[in-house]
Backbone as a chain_set.jsonl record, in Angstrom:
{"seq": "MSILETLAQRHCKALKGPEHLLPTDTVATYMVALKDWQLVENDLAISKTFHFDNYYKTMAFVNALAFIAHREDHHPDLGVHYNRCVVRFSTHDVGGLSQNDFICAAKLEGLEY", "coords": {"N": [[-17.568, -0.839, 11.537], [-14.628, -2.04, 10.035], [-11.081, -1.536, 10.67], [-9.626, -1.706, 8.307], [-11.61, -1.208, 6.353], [-12.315, 1.403, 7.075], [-9.886, 2.781, 6.607], [-9.669, 2.355, 3.827], [-11.695, 3.934, 2.842], [-10.821, 6.482, 3.142], [-8.894, 9.318, 1.88], [-5.738, 10.18, 0.488], [-3.558, 12.765, 1.674], [-1.499, 15.598, 0.974], [1.537, 15.419, 2.565], [4.175, 16.606, 4.542], [7.163, 16.51, 6.282], [8.457, 15.367, 9.471], [6.566, 15.388, 11.491], [4.345, 14.106, 10.624], [4.785, 11.428, 10.737], [3.669, 8.209, 11.629], [2.732, 7.12, 14.903], [4.263, 4.404, 16.699], [2.427, 2.61, 17.932], [0.087, 3.039, 16.467], [0.892, 2.222, 13.93], [1.3, -0.497, 14.506], [-1.339, -1.3, 15.09], [-2.58, -0.889, 12.585], [-1.095, -2.701, 11.045], [-1.967, -5.18, 11.928], [-4.447, -5.286, 10.747], [-3.857, -5.461, 8.059], [-3.494, -7.986, 5.973], [-0.816, -10.146, 5.461], [0.995, -8.102, 4.909], [4.177, -6.601, 5.527], [6.38, -5.048, 7.848], [9.195, -3.297, 6.789], [12.647, -2.382, 6.136], [13.752, -1.302, 8.592], [11.33, -0.652, 9.835], [10.39, 1.529, 8.402], [8.913, 1.332, 6.15], [6.244, -0.412, 4.418], [5.483, -3.597, 3.01], [4.303, -5.896, 0.526], [3.948, -8.966, -1.194], [2.147, -9.725, -3.963], [0.571, -12.445, -5.474], [0.05, -14.122, -8.614], [-1.591, -15.941, -11.321], [-0.494, -15.686, -13.844], [1.292, -13.614, -16.25], [-0.432, -11.778, -17.485], [-2.503, -11.41, -15.588], [-0.982, -10.368, -13.526], [-0.19, -7.925, -14.674], [-2.683, -6.724, -15.01], [-3.38, -6.278, -12.361], [-1.294, -4.489, -11.694], [-1.966, -2.327, -13.32], [-4.447, -1.587, -12.193], [-3.554, -0.892, -9.656], [-1.911, 1.267, -10.377], [-3.842, 3.104, -11.19], [-5.156, 3.637, -8.758], [-2.98, 4.695, -7.283], [-2.386, 6.965, -8.792], [-4.793, 8.423, -8.563], [-4.82, 8.886, -5.811], [-2.497, 10.248, -5.526], [-0.192, 9.134, -4.445], [2.475, 7.155, -4.561], [3.68, 3.877, -4.903], [6.734, 1.92, -4.59], [7.558, -0.532, -6.936], [8.016, -3.976, -7.751], [7.856, -5.745, -10.501], [6.986, -8.842, -11.777], [6.791, -11.998, -13.593], [4.679, -13.575, -12.392], [4.0, -12.249, -10.089], [3.824, -9.337, -7.948], [5.651, -7.053, -6.195], [4.963, -4.811, -3.739], [5.759, -1.75, -2.267], [5.325, 0.602, 0.201], [6.069, 3.829, 1.435], [6.4, 7.013, 2.924], [8.174, 9.321, 1.542], [8.471, 12.097, 1.929], [7.981, 12.443, 4.619], [9.73, 10.84, 5.855], [9.289, 8.16, 6.512], [6.686, 6.016, 7.642], [3.398, 7.029, 6.934], [-0.05, 8.043, 7.319], [-0.998, 7.94, 4.701], [0.301, 5.756, 3.466], [-0.927, 3.533, 4.588], [-3.585, 3.959, 3.891], [-3.477, 3.629, 1.093], [-2.534, 0.973, 0.952], [-4.693, -0.357, 2.123], [-6.647, 0.176, 0.202], [-5.632, -1.314, -1.931], [-5.99, -3.844, -0.889], [-8.677, -4.1, -1.206], [-9.017, -4.691, -3.847], [-10.101, -7.069, -6.265], [-8.486, -9.934, -7.118]], "CA": [[-16.717, -0.829, 10.372], [-13.278, -2.478, 10.382], [-9.987, -0.589, 10.434], [-9.314, -1.78, 6.884], [-12.669, -0.501, 5.624], [-12.182, 2.83, 7.389], [-8.729, 3.288, 5.863], [-9.942, 2.311, 2.385], [-12.626, 5.008, 2.494], [-10.129, 7.775, 3.252], [-8.074, 9.744, 0.746], [-4.422, 10.699, 0.857], [-3.336, 14.216, 1.715], [-0.086, 15.959, 0.853], [2.164, 15.482, 3.888], [5.596, 16.921, 4.522], [7.756, 16.719, 7.593], [8.413, 14.229, 10.389], [5.397, 15.433, 12.385], [3.307, 13.244, 10.047], [5.118, 10.022, 10.972], [2.696, 7.546, 12.502], [3.272, 6.526, 16.126], [4.476, 2.955, 16.641], [1.212, 1.876, 18.297], [-0.85, 3.144, 15.348], [1.423, 1.318, 12.899], [1.019, -1.871, 14.949], [-2.781, -1.534, 14.921], [-2.848, -1.006, 11.151], [-0.464, -3.916, 10.518], [-2.841, -6.316, 12.249], [-5.567, -5.27, 9.793], [-3.373, -5.69, 6.695], [-3.068, -9.374, 5.848], [0.41, -10.478, 4.732], [1.904, -6.966, 4.75], [5.272, -6.67, 6.479], [7.211, -3.873, 8.076], [10.522, -3.509, 6.214], [13.568, -1.251, 6.188], [13.745, -0.749, 9.956], [9.975, -0.161, 10.119], [10.141, 2.783, 7.689], [8.099, 1.031, 4.974], [5.472, -1.653, 4.436], [5.622, -4.295, 1.737], [3.569, -7.141, 0.337], [4.059, -9.598, -2.499], [0.884, -10.226, -4.494], [0.85, -13.56, -6.387], [-0.932, -14.288, -9.685], [-1.433, -17.139, -12.147], [0.254, -15.437, -15.077], [1.73, -12.239, -16.476], [-1.598, -10.945, -17.795], [-3.17, -11.059, -14.331], [-0.062, -9.482, -12.818], [-0.259, -6.595, -15.277], [-4.01, -6.17, -14.714], [-3.258, -5.765, -10.994], [-0.418, -3.314, -11.728], [-2.744, -1.226, -13.9], [-5.415, -1.148, -11.182], [-2.754, -0.22, -8.637], [-1.488, 2.554, -10.941], [-5.004, 3.987, -11.152], [-5.325, 4.051, -7.36], [-1.845, 5.546, -6.914], [-2.55, 8.253, -9.473], [-5.931, 9.115, -7.959], [-4.455, 9.29, -4.444], [-1.228, 10.968, -5.613], [0.737, 8.473, -3.52], [2.974, 6.141, -5.477], [4.555, 2.883, -4.287], [7.795, 1.286, -5.351], [7.051, -1.816, -7.415], [8.827, -4.987, -8.424], [6.876, -6.476, -11.329], [7.54, -10.091, -12.285], [5.826, -12.767, -14.385], [3.496, -14.027, -11.649], [3.904, -11.575, -8.792], [4.16, -7.921, -7.881], [6.067, -6.637, -4.86], [4.538, -3.425, -3.529], [6.381, -1.152, -1.085], [4.883, 1.966, 0.493], [6.697, 4.661, 2.445], [6.198, 8.414, 2.551], [9.511, 9.919, 1.515], [8.443, 13.474, 2.432], [7.939, 12.472, 6.085], [10.837, 10.015, 6.331], [8.841, 6.871, 7.031], [5.287, 5.64, 7.412], [2.335, 7.996, 7.216], [-1.422, 7.591, 7.087], [-1.166, 7.691, 3.265], [0.767, 4.41, 3.131], [-1.934, 2.562, 5.01], [-4.773, 4.199, 3.064], [-3.271, 2.988, -0.208], [-2.463, -0.476, 1.169], [-6.074, -0.818, 2.343], [-7.343, 0.226, -1.105], [-5.172, -2.482, -2.693], [-6.606, -5.045, -0.313], [-10.042, -4.151, -1.706], [-9.062, -5.157, -5.243], [-10.305, -8.508, -6.472], [-7.45, -10.431, -8.032]], "C": [[-15.292, -1.198, 10.808], [-12.247, -1.377, 10.108], [-9.659, -0.542, 8.945], [-10.344, -1.023, 6.04], [-12.582, 1.013, 5.854], [-11.027, 3.452, 6.617], [-9.027, 3.38, 4.37], [-10.885, 3.423, 1.942], [-11.976, 6.393, 2.553], [-9.381, 8.087, 1.965], [-6.782, 10.343, 1.262], [-4.405, 12.219, 0.816], [-1.842, 14.462, 1.548], [0.492, 16.156, 2.25], [3.652, 15.743, 3.721], [6.067, 17.143, 5.943], [7.53, 15.556, 8.539], [7.23, 14.254, 11.364], [4.257, 14.55, 11.875], [3.648, 11.756, 10.135], [4.087, 9.423, 11.923], [3.379, 7.004, 13.755], [3.332, 4.999, 15.993], [3.21, 2.172, 16.965], [0.166, 1.942, 17.185], [-0.407, 2.23, 14.209], [1.094, -0.124, 13.263], [-0.453, -2.219, 14.763], [-3.117, -1.731, 13.446], [-2.268, -2.296, 10.575], [-1.303, -5.155, 10.805], [-3.97, -6.426, 11.229], [-5.137, -5.616, 8.371], [-2.757, -7.081, 6.572], [-1.835, -9.491, 4.951], [1.304, -9.281, 4.403], [2.964, -7.082, 5.839], [5.905, -5.297, 6.644], [8.605, -4.205, 7.551], [11.365, -2.248, 6.412], [13.524, -0.534, 7.543], [12.428, -0.058, 10.293], [9.674, 1.19, 9.475], [9.269, 2.587, 6.455], [7.29, -0.226, 5.241], [5.543, -2.271, 3.053], [4.762, -5.556, 1.728], [3.839, -7.646, -1.066], [2.705, -10.193, -2.86], [1.203, -11.275, -5.555], [-0.308, -13.744, -7.374], [-0.627, -15.545, -10.493], [-0.54, -16.919, -13.358], [0.579, -13.941, -15.199], [0.563, -11.3, -16.745], [-2.292, -10.485, -16.517], [-2.287, -10.141, -13.481], [-0.192, -8.066, -13.355], [-1.624, -5.939, -15.049], [-4.0, -5.573, -13.302], [-2.422, -4.485, -10.986], [-1.172, -2.115, -12.298], [-3.78, -0.69, -12.914], [-4.702, -0.389, -10.062], [-2.33, 1.166, -9.125], [-2.634, 3.561, -10.921], [-5.214, 4.53, -9.74], [-4.219, 5.026, -6.957], [-1.96, 6.929, -7.55], [-3.667, 9.075, -8.82], [-5.591, 9.644, -6.57], [-3.192, 10.147, -4.412], [-0.242, 10.461, -4.559], [1.202, 7.196, -4.219], [3.946, 5.179, -4.8], [5.757, 2.574, -5.174], [7.296, -0.104, -5.705], [8.181, -2.689, -7.945], [7.85, -5.848, -9.192], [7.568, -7.672, -11.98], [6.443, -10.86, -13.024], [4.54, -13.06, -13.603], [3.373, -13.399, -10.26], [4.281, -10.1, -8.93], [4.481, -7.601, -6.424], [5.77, -5.146, -4.735], [5.152, -2.931, -2.225], [5.912, 0.293, -0.947], [5.72, 2.57, 1.609], [6.471, 6.097, 1.993], [7.528, 9.135, 2.672], [9.527, 11.303, 2.156], [8.293, 13.573, 3.95], [9.038, 11.599, 6.681], [10.433, 8.691, 6.929], [7.378, 6.645, 6.716], [4.319, 6.744, 7.83], [0.985, 7.321, 6.992], [-1.614, 7.202, 5.612], [-0.752, 6.28, 2.861], [-0.293, 3.366, 3.46], [-3.258, 2.75, 4.271], [-4.623, 3.458, 1.741], [-3.185, 1.463, -0.083], [-3.869, -1.048, 1.361], [-6.867, -0.813, 1.035], [-6.908, -0.952, -1.977], [-5.806, -3.768, -2.178], [-8.062, -5.192, -0.807], [-10.153, -4.596, -3.148], [-9.335, -6.655, -5.285], [-9.289, -8.974, -7.498], [-7.295, -11.913, -7.895]], "O": [[-14.811, -0.718, 11.834], [-12.528, -0.411, 9.397], [-9.441, 0.533, 8.386], [-9.982, -0.287, 5.122], [-12.757, 1.8, 4.924], [-11.172, 4.529, 6.038], [-8.679, 4.368, 3.723], [-10.87, 3.811, 0.774], [-12.544, 7.366, 2.057], [-9.25, 7.24, 1.081], [-6.741, 10.939, 2.339], [-5.123, 12.859, 0.048], [-1.021, 13.631, 1.937], [-0.012, 16.969, 3.026], [4.302, 15.161, 2.853], [5.444, 17.876, 6.711], [6.534, 14.842, 8.429], [6.931, 13.24, 11.995], [3.309, 14.276, 12.611], [2.883, 10.916, 9.661], [3.686, 10.056, 12.9], [4.492, 6.484, 13.674], [2.545, 4.394, 15.264], [2.945, 1.156, 16.323], [-0.572, 0.977, 16.986], [-1.228, 1.546, 13.598], [0.652, -0.89, 12.408], [-0.776, -3.322, 14.323], [-3.863, -2.647, 13.099], [-2.884, -2.918, 9.71], [-1.336, -6.081, 9.995], [-4.398, -7.528, 10.887], [-5.969, -6.023, 7.559], [-1.633, -7.314, 7.016], [-1.821, -8.993, 3.825], [2.286, -9.441, 3.678], [2.699, -7.589, 6.929], [5.957, -4.497, 5.71], [9.136, -5.278, 7.839], [10.859, -1.196, 6.803], [13.292, 0.672, 7.62], [12.409, 0.984, 10.948], [8.8, 1.918, 9.946], [8.919, 3.557, 5.783], [7.59, -1.0, 6.15], [5.648, -1.566, 2.049], [4.527, -6.188, 2.758], [3.947, -6.864, -2.011], [2.182, -11.054, -2.152], [2.018, -11.025, -6.444], [-1.475, -13.554, -7.031], [0.446, -16.136, -10.37], [0.098, -17.853, -13.844], [0.188, -13.129, -14.36], [0.563, -10.157, -16.288], [-2.63, -9.31, -16.378], [-2.788, -9.246, -12.8], [-0.294, -7.113, -12.583], [-1.704, -4.718, -14.909], [-4.545, -4.493, -13.077], [-2.798, -3.505, -10.342], [-1.025, -1.0, -11.798], [-3.972, 0.521, -12.811], [-5.194, 0.633, -9.583], [-2.385, 2.133, -8.365], [-2.415, 4.744, -10.661], [-5.424, 5.728, -9.55], [-4.493, 6.066, -6.358], [-1.662, 7.939, -6.913], [-3.505, 10.267, -8.559], [-6.028, 10.732, -6.197], [-2.858, 10.712, -3.371], [0.438, 11.234, -3.885], [0.415, 6.274, -4.439], [4.924, 5.611, -4.191], [5.785, 2.924, -6.354], [6.684, -0.779, -4.878], [9.161, -2.201, -8.507], [7.091, -6.609, -8.592], [8.595, -7.532, -12.643], [5.296, -10.415, -13.072], [3.44, -12.819, -14.1], [2.722, -13.951, -9.373], [4.949, -9.684, -9.877], [3.671, -7.852, -5.531], [6.259, -4.331, -5.517], [5.076, -3.608, -1.201], [6.08, 1.102, -1.859], [6.037, 1.908, 2.598], [6.362, 6.359, 0.795], [7.952, 9.509, 3.766], [10.482, 11.653, 2.85], [8.457, 14.654, 4.517], [9.252, 11.62, 7.893], [11.151, 8.145, 7.766], [6.891, 7.035, 5.655], [4.412, 7.306, 8.922], [0.906, 6.18, 6.537], [-2.318, 6.237, 5.314], [-1.39, 5.672, 2.002], [-0.519, 2.431, 2.692], [-3.978, 1.776, 4.051], [-5.531, 2.744, 1.317], [-3.713, 0.745, -0.932], [-4.191, -2.105, 0.818], [-7.674, -1.712, 0.798], [-7.731, -1.527, -2.689], [-6.118, -4.67, -2.955], [-8.602, -6.298, -0.816], [-11.254, -4.853, -3.634], [-8.854, -7.41, -4.44], [-9.244, -8.462, -8.617], [-6.47, -12.514, -8.583]]}, "num_chains": 1, "name": "protein.A"}
């Protein structure tokens, strides 16, 4: 099973405190598995721009993303535009990247759009 598949099968847990920050080597391993995701904000967040043909398809993606975020209780920052959606994950309660960010990113990668 790939790293992406393993992450997508997991579920987010409530995390608080810097002890839940992911080590740099784990972040690097996960980033290789996530196509077109980038480390941003001094490596404290991950981001990807998803592109679509039109506004309807963009909103369908946003709605699917909202369902996943609600179910996992882990919510990204979004930039919603006519033909694209910019998704940014970071775990505010730990001060950077946690397992939850990569779980949700992997679940988004499993969406067909």
